[in-house]
């Protein structure tokens, strides 16, 4: 027991030190490899067997790494072929001034579902909505909450989402089956969020200035055909075609559009797939559209790979067994979903990033569910969104800082906390009704 406490204490200290000092969390994760590897050696495992454990954990996410690379290519190709500019240009015109915050939430939800990336959403649709909202006198506090909520809507339930794919890999479940269940479980929280953004936003009669998106017509041909990569994503997802082939098809279509419609130089196009889209330096377009590419996903790939290596050691040693036993006892009082929610809060608070938080929560709570589909849904309804509500975490603090919104915007990120709250309410109600039936 002492060895377990020392090991986890050292790892936690490393994470806290990185957060306080502003050091990249990768250093804390690498320190974790040393801590957990040393613990394994302390138990008598050889270096070879310890490496085998770690490799077993990394093997679980091999498919995720491929998908992350494809996501990087997808987000870059949608930029240089004009798909994202097309979506931004035409969707902003749908905004109603009196329901600006609600429209912001809905537009960010749409964008995040199409692209599967929260960071790609807030850095494009989110930034534009914030710019336009400020000119109309809308509170950055409310806009920040709406953008954060919408950005994580698709990050949770899009077939193209790396976090959704990570949950599938960890629980051995099907992405499209998970998406179907997620859509059902989020319906009430999503509608309640929309109502709250309508009631509390107040609205404005000032017509917002949309000139920030007009420049897209100067740099891109916004013919309807540039929307084809996004349309293909929707159609192929509805047909339940493998996500990898869906993304590859969309990327190839984007490349063809960029070559023949946007007249992009082939060499520049290939370079953009790797390093991301790069607009002319010093332009407003660069501020809004630069990004994507394989390089944008390298940091995430490394985090996922290192985090997953822990799971092999956790599975073959008693390192986290005492914590799991406590959680199993608490589940009798809190319920299974309530216990997963508590675990998610602790895991996200400690890890400060979505990937490790998801892995830790899954590892701690995997014995609470007999059905892996239920475990997958519980993870999606808790840890995936809760990570964005941790003030010192990457998932929420970085987007709000980029948008120029205060950290207090997390309080009005209604969708992010209504989703786990609704799960707790539903489970509590079920337990009450079951108890009544038993007593009857």
Coordinates of C-alpha atoms in Angstrom, one line a residue:
X1 CA 0.0 0.0 0.0
X2 CA 2.9 2.4 0.8
X3 CA 4.5 1.8 -2.6
X4 CA 1.2 2.6 -4.3
X5 CA 0.7 5.8 -2.3
X6 CA 4.3 7.0 -3.0
X7 CA 4.0 6.3 -6.7
X8 CA 0.7 8.0 -7.2
X9 CA 1.8 10.9 -4.9
X10 CA 4.9 11.5 -7.0
X11 CA 3.0 11.4 -10.2
X12 CA 0.4 13.8 -8.8
X13 CA 3.1 16.1 -7.6
X14 CA 4.6 16.2 -11.1
X15 CA 1.3 17.1 -12.6
X16 CA 0.7 19.9 -10.1
X17 CA 4.2 21.3 -10.6
X18 CA 3.6 21.4 -14.4
X19 CA 0.2 23.2 -14.0
X20 CA 1.5 25.7 -11.5
X21 CA 4.7 26.5 -13.5
X22 CA 2.9 26.5 -16.9
X23 CA 5.2 23.7 -18.2
X24 CA 4.0 21.4 -20.9
X25 CA 2.1 18.5 -19.5
X26 CA 4.1 16.1 -21.7
X27 CA 6.9 16.4 -19.1
X28 CA 4.6 15.3 -16.3
X29 CA 3.3 12.4 -18.5
X30 CA 6.9 11.3 -19.2
X31 CA 7.6 11.6 -15.5
X32 CA 4.6 9.3 -15.0
X33 CA 6.3 6.7 -17.2
X34 CA 9.3 6.7 -14.9
X35 CA 7.1 6.5 -11.8
X36 CA 5.0 3.7 -12.9
X37 CA 7.9 1.8 -14.6
X38 CA 9.9 2.0 -11.3
X39 CA 6.8 0.8 -9.4
X40 CA 6.5 -2.2 -11.7
X41 CA 10.2 -3.0 -11.2
X42 CA 9.7 -2.7 -7.4
X43 CA 7.1 -5.5 -7.7
X44 CA 9.8 -7.7 -9.3
X45 CA 8.8 -7.3 -12.9
X46 CA 11.7 -7.2 -15.4
X47 CA 12.3 -4.3 -17.7
X48 CA 11.2 -6.5 -20.6
X49 CA 7.9 -7.4 -18.9
X50 CA 7.3 -3.8 -17.9
X51 CA 7.8 -2.7 -21.4
X52 CA 5.5 -5.5 -22.6
X53 CA 2.8 -4.1 -20.3
X54 CA 3.2 -0.6 -21.6
X55 CA 3.2 -1.8 -25.2
X56 CA 0.0 -3.7 -24.5
X57 CA -1.6 -0.5 -23.4
X58 CA -0.4 1.5 -26.4
X59 CA -1.6 -1.3 -28.8
X60 CA -5.2 -0.4 -27.7
X61 CA -5.0 3.0 -29.3
X62 CA -3.1 2.1 -32.5
X63 CA -6.2 2.8 -34.6
X64 CA -6.7 6.1 -32.8
X65 CA -3.3 7.4 -34.0
X66 CA -4.3 6.7 -37.6
X67 CA -7.6 8.6 -37.1
X68 CA -5.8 11.5 -35.5
X69 CA -3.5 11.8 -38.5
X70 CA -6.6 11.7 -40.8
X71 CA -8.3 14.4 -38.6
X72 CA -5.3 16.6 -39.1
X73 CA -5.5 16.2 -42.9
X74 CA -9.2 16.7 -42.9
X75 CA -9.1 20.0 -41.0
X76 CA -6.4 21.3 -43.3
X77 CA -8.0 20.1 -46.5
X78 CA -11.4 21.7 -45.5
X79 CA -9.6 25.0 -45.0
X80 CA -7.7 25.2 -48.3
X81 CA -10.5 23.8 -50.5
X82 CA -13.0 26.4 -49.1
X83 CA -15.3 24.1 -47.1
X84 CA -14.8 25.8 -43.8
X85 CA -14.9 29.4 -45.3
X86 CA -18.1 28.3 -47.1
X87 CA -19.7 27.1 -43.8
X88 CA -18.6 30.2 -41.9
X89 CA -19.7 32.6 -44.6
X90 CA -23.2 31.2 -45.1
X91 CA -23.9 30.2 -41.5
X92 CA -23.1 33.6 -40.0
X93 CA -25.8 35.1 -42.2
X94 CA -28.4 32.9 -40.3
X95 CA -27.7 34.7 -37.0
X96 CA -30.7 36.5 -35.6
X97 CA -29.5 39.6 -33.5
X98 CA -32.1 39.0 -30.7
X99 CA -31.0 35.3 -30.3
X100 CA -27.3 35.8 -31.0
X101 CA -26.0 33.7 -28.1
X102 CA -28.4 30.9 -29.0
X103 CA -27.3 31.0 -32.6
X104 CA -23.7 30.9 -31.5
X105 CA -24.3 27.8 -29.5
X106 CA -26.1 26.1 -32.4
X107 CA -23.6 27.1 -35.0
X108 CA -20.6 25.9 -32.9
X109 CA -22.5 22.6 -32.3
X110 CA -23.0 22.2 -36.0
X111 CA -19.3 22.9 -36.8
X112 CA -18.0 20.7 -34.1
X113 CA -20.2 17.8 -35.2
X114 CA -19.0 18.1 -38.8
X115 CA -15.3 18.4 -38.0
X116 CA -15.2 16.4 -34.7
X117 CA -12.8 18.9 -33.1
X118 CA -13.5 21.3 -30.3
X119 CA -10.3 23.3 -30.9
X120 CA -10.9 23.6 -34.6
X121 CA -14.4 24.8 -33.8
X122 CA -13.6 27.5 -31.3
X123 CA -10.7 28.8 -33.4
X124 CA -12.9 29.3 -36.5
X125 CA -16.6 29.6 -35.8
X126 CA -16.0 30.5 -32.2
X127 CA -13.6 33.3 -32.9
X128 CA -15.9 34.8 -35.6
X129 CA -18.9 34.7 -33.4
X130 CA -17.0 36.4 -30.6
X131 CA -15.8 39.1 -32.9
X132 CA -19.2 39.8 -34.3
X133 CA -20.9 39.5 -30.9
X134 CA -18.6 42.1 -29.4
X135 CA -19.5 44.6 -32.1
X136 CA -23.2 44.0 -31.2
X137 CA -22.5 44.6 -27.5
X138 CA -23.1 40.9 -26.5
X139 CA -21.4 39.8 -23.2
X140 CA -18.2 37.9 -23.8
X141 CA -19.1 36.0 -20.6
X142 CA -22.2 34.5 -22.2
X143 CA -20.6 34.1 -25.6
X144 CA -17.7 32.2 -24.1
X145 CA -20.0 29.8 -22.4
X146 CA -22.1 29.2 -25.6
X147 CA -19.0 28.7 -27.7
X148 CA -17.4 26.2 -25.2
X149 CA -20.7 24.3 -25.0
X150 CA -21.1 24.1 -28.7
X151 CA -17.5 23.2 -29.4
X152 CA -17.7 20.1 -27.1
X153 CA -21.1 19.0 -28.5
X154 CA -19.4 17.5 -31.5
X155 CA -16.2 16.6 -29.7
X156 CA -18.3 14.2 -27.7
X157 CA -20.7 12.7 -30.3
X158 CA -19.2 13.2 -33.8
X159 CA -18.0 10.1 -35.6
X160 CA -14.9 12.2 -36.6
X161 CA -14.1 13.0 -33.0
X162 CA -10.8 11.6 -31.6
X163 CA -12.2 11.5 -28.0
X164 CA -15.2 9.5 -29.2
X165 CA -12.9 7.2 -31.1
X166 CA -10.7 6.8 -27.9
X167 CA -13.7 5.8 -25.9
X168 CA -14.6 3.2 -28.6
X169 CA -11.1 1.8 -28.4
X170 CA -11.0 1.6 -24.6
X171 CA -14.5 0.0 -24.4
X172 CA -14.4 -2.1 -27.6
X173 CA -17.6 -0.6 -28.8
X174 CA -18.9 0.6 -32.2
X175 CA -18.7 4.3 -32.9
X176 CA -22.0 4.6 -34.7
X177 CA -23.8 2.7 -32.0
X178 CA -22.3 5.0 -29.5
X179 CA -23.3 8.1 -31.4
X180 CA -26.9 6.9 -31.6
X181 CA -27.0 6.4 -27.8
X182 CA -25.3 9.7 -27.2
X183 CA -27.9 11.6 -29.3
X184 CA -30.6 10.1 -27.1
X185 CA -28.9 10.9 -23.8
X186 CA -28.1 14.5 -24.8
X187 CA -31.5 15.5 -26.1
X188 CA -32.8 17.0 -22.9
X189 CA -29.6 18.8 -21.8
X190 CA -29.2 20.2 -25.4
X191 CA -32.7 21.6 -25.4
X192 CA -32.4 22.9 -21.9
X193 CA -29.2 24.7 -22.9
X194 CA -30.9 26.2 -25.9
X195 CA -33.7 27.5 -23.7
X196 CA -31.3 28.9 -21.1
X197 CA -29.2 30.7 -23.8
X198 CA -32.4 32.2 -25.1
X199 CA -33.7 33.4 -21.7
X200 CA -30.4 34.7 -20.2
X201 CA -28.8 36.2 -23.3
X202 CA -31.3 39.0 -23.4
X203 CA -30.7 39.6 -27.1
X204 CA -29.8 42.8 -29.0
X205 CA -31.6 44.8 -31.6
X206 CA -28.2 46.0 -33.0
X207 CA -27.5 44.4 -36.4
X208 CA -24.1 42.6 -36.0
X209 CA -21.2 43.5 -38.3
X210 CA -20.5 40.4 -40.5
X211 CA -17.7 42.1 -42.5
X212 CA -15.2 39.7 -40.9
X213 CA -16.5 36.8 -43.0
X214 CA -16.9 38.9 -46.2
X215 CA -13.2 38.6 -46.9
X216 CA -13.6 34.9 -47.6
X217 CA -14.9 35.7 -51.0
X218 CA -11.7 37.5 -51.8
X219 CA -9.6 34.4 -51.2
X220 CA -11.9 31.5 -52.1
X221 CA -14.5 30.5 -54.7
X222 CA -17.5 29.8 -52.5
X223 CA -19.4 27.8 -55.1
X224 CA -21.7 25.3 -53.5
X225 CA -19.5 22.4 -54.6
X226 CA -17.0 23.3 -51.9
X227 CA -19.5 22.0 -49.4
X228 CA -19.3 18.5 -50.9
X229 CA -16.6 17.3 -48.5
X230 CA -18.9 18.1 -45.5
X231 CA -22.0 16.6 -47.3
X232 CA -20.0 13.4 -47.9
X233 CA -19.1 13.1 -44.2
X234 CA -22.8 13.4 -43.3
X235 CA -24.0 10.9 -45.9
X236 CA -21.3 8.3 -45.3
X237 CA -21.8 8.6 -41.5
X238 CA -25.6 8.0 -42.0
X239 CA -24.7 4.9 -44.0
X240 CA -22.4 3.7 -41.2
X241 CA -19.3 3.5 -43.5
X242 CA -16.0 3.0 -41.6
X243 CA -14.9 6.4 -40.3
X244 CA -11.4 6.1 -41.8
X245 CA -12.8 5.6 -45.3
X246 CA -15.3 8.4 -44.7
X247 CA -12.5 10.8 -43.8
X248 CA -10.2 9.6 -46.6
X249 CA -13.0 10.2 -49.2
X250 CA -13.7 13.6 -47.8
X251 CA -10.0 14.5 -47.9
X252 CA -9.5 13.3 -51.5
X253 CA -12.6 15.3 -52.5
X254 CA -11.2 18.4 -50.8
X255 CA -7.9 18.0 -52.6
X256 CA -9.6 17.7 -56.0
X257 CA -11.7 20.8 -55.3
X258 CA -8.6 22.7 -54.2
X259 CA -6.7 21.7 -57.4
X260 CA -9.4 22.4 -59.9
X261 CA -11.6 25.1 -58.4
X262 CA -9.4 27.0 -56.0
X263 CA -6.4 26.4 -58.3
X264 CA -4.1 25.6 -55.4
X265 CA -0.5 24.7 -56.3
X266 CA 0.0 20.9 -55.8
X267 CA 3.2 21.2 -53.9
X268 CA 1.7 23.8 -51.6
X269 CA -1.4 21.6 -51.1
X270 CA 0.7 18.6 -50.0
X271 CA 2.7 20.7 -47.7
X272 CA -0.5 22.1 -46.2
X273 CA -1.8 18.6 -45.4
X274 CA 1.3 18.1 -43.3
X275 CA 1.8 21.5 -41.6
X276 CA -1.7 22.9 -41.9
X277 CA -3.3 25.7 -43.9
X278 CA -1.2 28.9 -44.0
X279 CA -2.8 32.2 -45.2
X280 CA -0.7 35.2 -46.3
X281 CA 1.1 36.5 -43.2
X282 CA -0.4 39.5 -41.4
X283 CA -3.9 39.1 -42.9
X284 CA -7.2 38.7 -41.0
X285 CA -7.6 35.5 -42.9
X286 CA -4.5 34.1 -41.2
X287 CA -5.9 34.9 -37.8
X288 CA -9.2 33.1 -38.5
X289 CA -8.2 30.2 -40.8
X290 CA -4.6 29.1 -40.2
X291 CA -4.3 25.6 -38.7
X292 CA -5.0 22.0 -39.2
X293 CA -2.6 19.5 -40.7
X294 CA -0.8 16.4 -39.4
X295 CA 1.5 18.5 -37.2
X296 CA -1.4 19.9 -35.3
X297 CA -2.2 16.4 -34.1
X298 CA 1.3 15.3 -33.1
X299 CA 1.1 16.7 -29.6
X300 CA -2.3 14.9 -29.1
X301 CA -0.8 11.7 -30.5
X302 CA 2.1 11.8 -28.1
X303 CA -0.3 12.4 -25.1
X304 CA -2.6 9.6 -26.2
X305 CA 0.4 7.2 -26.7
X306 CA 2.0 8.0 -23.3
X307 CA -1.3 7.9 -21.4
X308 CA -2.3 4.6 -22.9
X309 CA 1.0 3.1 -21.9
X310 CA -0.1 3.6 -18.2
X311 CA -3.2 1.3 -18.7
X312 CA -1.0 -1.8 -19.3
X313 CA 0.7 -1.2 -16.0
X314 CA -2.6 -0.5 -14.2
X315 CA -4.1 -3.7 -15.6
X316 CA -1.2 -6.0 -14.5
X317 CA -0.3 -4.4 -11.1
X318 CA -2.4 -3.5 -8.0
X319 CA -1.4 0.2 -8.4
X320 CA -4.9 1.6 -8.6
X321 CA -6.7 -1.4 -7.0
X322 CA -7.4 0.4 -3.7
X323 CA -9.0 3.3 -5.5
X324 CA -11.2 1.0 -7.5
X325 CA -12.3 -0.8 -4.4
X326 CA -13.3 2.5 -2.8
X327 CA -15.3 3.5 -5.9
X328 CA -17.1 0.1 -6.0
X329 CA -18.2 0.6 -2.4
X330 CA -19.3 4.2 -3.1
X331 CA -21.3 3.1 -6.1
X332 CA -23.8 1.4 -3.7
X333 CA -24.6 4.9 -2.4
X334 CA -23.9 7.2 -5.4
X335 CA -25.1 4.8 -8.1
X336 CA -22.9 3.7 -11.0
X337 CA -23.3 6.9 -13.1
X338 CA -22.8 9.1 -10.0
X339 CA -19.6 7.2 -9.3
X340 CA -18.3 7.6 -12.8
X341 CA -19.1 11.4 -12.6
X342 CA -17.1 11.6 -9.3
X343 CA -14.2 9.7 -10.9
X344 CA -14.3 11.9 -14.0
X345 CA -14.1 15.0 -11.8
X346 CA -11.1 13.6 -9.9
X347 CA -9.4 12.3 -13.1
X348 CA -9.8 15.5 -15.0
X349 CA -8.8 17.6 -12.1
X350 CA -5.6 15.6 -11.7
X351 CA -4.7 14.9 -15.3
X352 CA -5.6 18.4 -16.7
X353 CA -6.2 16.8 -20.2
X354 CA -9.0 14.9 -21.9
X355 CA -7.0 11.8 -23.0
X356 CA -5.5 10.9 -19.7
X357 CA -8.7 11.8 -17.9
X358 CA -10.7 9.5 -20.1
X359 CA -8.2 6.6 -19.7
X360 CA -8.1 7.0 -15.9
X361 CA -11.8 7.2 -15.5
X362 CA -12.3 4.1 -17.8
X363 CA -9.7 2.2 -15.9
X364 CA -11.2 3.0 -12.5
X365 CA -14.8 2.4 -13.4
X366 CA -14.6 -0.5 -15.9
X367 CA -15.8 -3.0 -13.3
X368 CA -19.0 -1.0 -12.5
X369 CA -20.7 -2.0 -15.7
X370 CA -21.3 -5.4 -17.1
X371 CA -22.3 -3.9 -20.5
X372 CA -19.4 -2.1 -22.2
X373 CA -21.9 0.0 -24.2
X374 CA -23.2 1.5 -21.0
X375 CA -19.7 2.2 -19.8
X376 CA -18.9 4.0 -23.1
X377 CA -22.0 6.2 -22.8
X378 CA -21.2 7.0 -19.2
X379 CA -17.7 8.1 -20.2
X380 CA -19.1 10.3 -23.0
X381 CA -21.6 11.9 -20.7
X382 CA -19.1 12.7 -18.0
X383 CA -15.3 12.8 -18.5
X384 CA -15.4 14.0 -22.2
X385 CA -17.4 17.2 -21.2
X386 CA -16.2 17.6 -17.6
X387 CA -12.6 18.1 -18.7
X388 CA -13.7 21.4 -20.3
X389 CA -15.0 22.6 -16.9
X390 CA -11.7 22.4 -15.1
X391 CA -10.3 26.0 -14.7
X392 CA -6.7 24.8 -14.7
X393 CA -7.2 22.2 -17.5
X394 CA -6.2 22.6 -21.1
X395 CA -9.7 21.7 -22.6
X396 CA -11.5 24.7 -21.2
X397 CA -8.9 27.3 -20.2
X398 CA -7.2 27.5 -23.6
X399 CA -10.3 28.0 -25.7
X400 CA -11.6 30.8 -23.4
X401 CA -8.2 32.5 -23.4
X402 CA -8.1 32.4 -27.2
X403 CA -11.6 33.8 -27.4
X404 CA -10.8 36.6 -24.9
X405 CA -13.6 35.3 -22.6
X406 CA -13.3 35.0 -18.8
X407 CA -12.8 31.7 -17.0
X408 CA -16.2 32.3 -15.3
X409 CA -17.8 31.5 -18.7
X410 CA -17.5 27.9 -17.6
X411 CA -20.4 28.6 -15.3
X412 CA -22.6 29.4 -18.3
X413 CA -21.4 26.5 -20.4
X414 CA -24.8 25.0 -19.7
X415 CA -24.5 21.9 -21.9
X416 CA -21.3 20.8 -20.3
X417 CA -22.7 20.5 -16.8
X418 CA -26.3 19.8 -17.7
X419 CA -25.3 16.6 -19.4
X420 CA -23.7 14.8 -16.4
X421 CA -26.3 16.3 -14.1
X422 CA -29.1 14.9 -16.3
X423 CA -27.4 11.5 -16.1
X424 CA -27.3 11.6 -12.3
X425 CA -31.0 12.7 -12.1
X426 CA -32.1 9.9 -14.5
X427 CA -30.2 7.3 -12.5
X428 CA -31.5 8.6 -9.2
X429 CA -35.1 8.5 -10.5
X430 CA -34.6 4.9 -11.7
X431 CA -33.2 3.8 -8.4
X432 CA -36.2 5.4 -6.6
X433 CA -38.8 3.7 -8.9
X434 CA -37.0 0.4 -8.6
X435 CA -37.0 0.7 -4.8
X436 CA -40.8 1.4 -4.8
X437 CA -41.4 -1.6 -7.0
X438 CA -39.4 -3.8 -4.7
X439 CA -41.3 -2.5 -1.6
X440 CA -44.7 -3.0 -3.4

